[in-house]
Backbone as a ProteinNet text record, in pm:
[ID]
protein_1_A
[PRIMARY]
MPGIRTAAQAKAWLEHQGKSVQAFAREHGVDPATTYQVLAGRKKGRRGEAHKVAVLLGMKEGIILSEADGQNNDQEVDS
[TERTIARY]
-321.1	-165.1	-157.1	-40.1	-108.3	-49.9	-48.3	-77.5	-2.2	45.8	98.1	246	349.3	475	531.8	606.2	771	757.8	909.5	980.4	1075.9	1129.8	1232.5	1187.8	1058.4	1011	974.8	912.1	915.1	1014.8	1149	1288	1323.9	1281.3	1380.6	1297.3	1147.5	1054.2	1114.7	1135.9	1169.5	1394.5	1406.1	1543.6	1510.8	1439.8	1396.1	1386	1318.1	1211.4	1357.7	1448.9	1553.6	1557.2	1493	1354.8	1484.9	1510.3	1551.2	1441.6	1467	1291.6	1333.2	1421	1343.8	1282.2	1330.8	1336.5	1088.7	1140.6	988.2	877.7	919.5	870.7	855.9	945.5	926.4	799.3	810	679.9	562.9	557.6	463.7	338.5	483	438.4	416.2	518.5	485.8	639	687.5	848.6	924.7	1014.6	1104.5	1154.6	1171.6	1190.9	1121.2	976.5	856	869.7	906.5	902.1	1009.4	1128.3	1215.5	1200.5	1161.8	1081.1	946.4	944.3	783.5	889.7	1005.2	1058	1126.9	1210.1	1231.8	1161.1	1039.7	975.6	919.7	971.2	927.3	790.9	779.8	619.4	564.5	418.2	344.3	237.6	229.7	152.4	-11.4	-34.1	-195.1	-252.6	-169.5	-303.4	-161.8	-204.1	-132	-98.4	63.7	132.7	189.2	197.7	259.1	176	20	-77.3	-66.2	-36	-17.1	64.8	205.6	319.8	329.8	226.5	214.8	183.3	39.9	-8	93.9	123.2	157.9	267	333.5	468.3	389.1	289.8	240.2	171.4	259.8	274.3	173	46.3	-47.1	-196.2	-297.8	-401.6	-506.3	-514.6	-606.5	-614.7	-719.8	-745.5	-698.5	-660.5	-583.4	-671.6	-732.8	-821	-741.8	-801.3	-773.3	-727.5	-698.4	-709.5	-793.2	-946.1	-1064.6	-1132.6	-1147.9	-1238.9	-1235.8	-1149	-1112.9	-1186.8	-1159	-1217.1	-1312.3	-1389.2	-1539.5	-1603.9	-1534.2	-1557.2	-1604.5	-1516.2	-1508.9	-1622.5	-1706.8	-1754.7	-1872.2	-1963.7	-2054.5	-2229	-2296.8	-2401.7	-2558	-2503.4	-2673.7	-2792.6	-2912.3	-3010	-3088.7
-12218.5	-12213.5	-12271.8	-12405.9	-12516.4	-12429.8	-12341.8	-12232.4	-12130.8	-12107.2	-12020	-11998.2	-11900.9	-11939.4	-11831.2	-11855.2	-11803.6	-11700.4	-11651.8	-11556.1	-11586	-11654.1	-11756.9	-11797.2	-11907.8	-11989.6	-11818.9	-11722.6	-11616.1	-11594.9	-11546.3	-11521.1	-11689	-11740	-11901.5	-11930.5	-11876.7	-11922.8	-11788.9	-11635.8	-11566	-11598.6	-11661.7	-11743.4	-11828.3	-11904	-12020.3	-12008.1	-11822.3	-11822.8	-11731.4	-11702.5	-11609.7	-11439.4	-11423.3	-11325.6	-11224.1	-11083.5	-10989.1	-10978.9	-10865.5	-10863.1	-10746.2	-10630.4	-10498.6	-10566.4	-10681.4	-10679	-10806.5	-10840	-10863.8	-10749.2	-10630.4	-10510.5	-10390	-10435	-10350	-10428.7	-10541.5	-10606.1	-10632.2	-10570.4	-10574.1	-10451.2	-10369.6	-10220.6	-10212.8	-10233.9	-10210.1	-10176.4	-10098.6	-10029.9	-10136.7	-10115.8	-10207.4	-10210.7	-10098.4	-10044.8	-10166.9	-10172.7	-10259.3	-10356.6	-10435.4	-10534.8	-10622.4	-10539.5	-10585	-10472.4	-10474.6	-10504.6	-10612.2	-10631.6	-10746	-10845.3	-10867.3	-10948.7	-11029.6	-10912	-10849	-10887	-10857.6	-10873.1	-10767.8	-10720.3	-10535.2	-10482	-10516.4	-10481.8	-10654.4	-10576.3	-10794.2	-10751.7	-10623.3	-10625.9	-10645.5	-10542.5	-10544	-10470	-10353.6	-10252.9	-10186.7	-10107.8	-10099.6	-10133.6	-10070.7	-10139.2	-10267.8	-10294.1	-10387.5	-10491.9	-10473	-10626.5	-10673	-10548.1	-10576	-10681.4	-10670.6	-10719.4	-10894.9	-10845.4	-10978.3	-11105.6	-11027.8	-11151.8	-11168.8	-11121.7	-11078.5	-11205.5	-11236.6	-11296.6	-11406.5	-11433.3	-11556.2	-11593.9	-11492.7	-11485.9	-11500.4	-11426	-11400.6	-11431	-11456.5	-11500.1	-11314.4	-11304.9	-11181.8	-11130.4	-11045.4	-10932	-10833.9	-10775	-10636.9	-10597.4	-10501.8	-10416.3	-10331.3	-10292.7	-10198.9	-10023.1	-9901.6	-9797	-9736.6	-9822.7	-9748	-9798.7	-9940.1	-10035.3	-9959.2	-9887.5	-9786.6	-9727.3	-9576.2	-9511.8	-9516.8	-9591.4	-9666.9	-9701.5	-9772.3	-9773.3	-9638.2	-9562.3	-9440.9	-9339	-9363.5	-9210.7	-9300.6	-9179.8	-9190.3	-9251.2	-9300.3	-9362	-9240.4	-9134.5	-9088.4	-9112.1	-9111.5	-9178.2	-9060
-9672.2	-9566.9	-9453.8	-9428.1	-9378.3	-9282.7	-9155	-9051.4	-9053.9	-8905.1	-8941	-8891.4	-8944.4	-8989.4	-8839.8	-8791.9	-8723.6	-8756.6	-8666.7	-8800	-8871.4	-8766.1	-8880.8	-8941.4	-8969.1	-9074	-9194.5	-9125.8	-9229.4	-9308.9	-9227.9	-9282.3	-9378.6	-9376	-9410.3	-9557	-9541.4	-9638.3	-9793	-9700.4	-9803.5	-9900	-9802.6	-9807.9	-9943	-9901.8	-10001.7	-10144.3	-10144.5	-10289.3	-10327.4	-10278.5	-10299.1	-10305.3	-10184.6	-10192.2	-10073.7	-10101.7	-10030.6	-9894.8	-9791	-9728.7	-9827.5	-9870.6	-9956.1	-10065.6	-10127.4	-10228.7	-10234	-10160.4	-10051.7	-10065.4	-9978.6	-9967.1	-10077.4	-10175.5	-10304.6	-10384.3	-10387.9	-10492	-10406	-10283.4	-10249.1	-10183.7	-10222.1	-10176.1	-10039.7	-9952.4	-9761	-9707.9	-9669.5	-9608.3	-9557.6	-9614.7	-9599.5	-9426.4	-9351.1	-9246.9	-9148.2	-9215	-9081.3	-9160.5	-9252.3	-9247.4	-9217.3	-9148.5	-9107.7	-8974.9	-8883	-8772.7	-8731	-8782.9	-8785.3	-8816.9	-8855.6	-8861.3	-8760.2	-8685.7	-8588.7	-8464.7	-8456.8	-8329.3	-8258.5	-8307.7	-8244.6	-8333.3	-8361.5	-8431.8	-8417	-8414.3	-8352	-8488.3	-8525.8	-8631.6	-8618.1	-8529.1	-8496.7	-8607.2	-8626.2	-8709.9	-8824.6	-8907.3	-9001.7	-9096.3	-9106.5	-9193.9	-9147.3	-9051.9	-8960.5	-8975	-9008.9	-8986.8	-9124.6	-9229.2	-9329.4	-9397.3	-9310.4	-9328.8	-9282.1	-9207.4	-9106.3	-9185	-9234.1	-9272.5	-9462.4	-9483.7	-9659.7	-9607	-9446.9	-9461.1	-9415.3	-9396.7	-9341.1	-9192.3	-9091.5	-8996.4	-8890.2	-8930.9	-8884.5	-8996.6	-8962.8	-9029.5	-8996.6	-9121.6	-9132.5	-9261.7	-9279.3	-9380.8	-9443.7	-9516.1	-9544.9	-9668.8	-9586.6	-9687.2	-9750.3	-9865.6	-9979.3	-9916.6	-9951.6	-9934.9	-9951.1	-10065.3	-10084.2	-10003.1	-9943.4	-9894.1	-9766.8	-9666.7	-9518.1	-9597.9	-9666.1	-9672.9	-9692.1	-9776.7	-9796.8	-9673.6	-9563.4	-9382	-9394.5	-9361.1	-9274.7	-9332.8	-9428.5	-9494.4	-9404.5	-9406.1	-9336.2	-9496	-9476.9	-9607.9	-9587.8	-9684.8	-9662.5	-9678.8	-9634.9	-9637.6	-9756.7
[MASK]
+++++++++++++++++++++++++++++++++++++++++++++++++++++++++++++++++++++++++++++++

């Protein structure tokens, strides 16, 4: 990825692809309301679903853990 997108660039990127925010959210299995909030700057994308949306939109660098990965990190390892 050449760089981090601003909210305006992310909106233009979606428009360039001919995708609505709703279609993007459905395609990636994220909440449309959260996607709108990240694009509007009301959510910064620091944790949880907002983080996932921001990374998918290219608005921040980061990794997206699957739910199974997150659950494995929470479990204690038996010796």
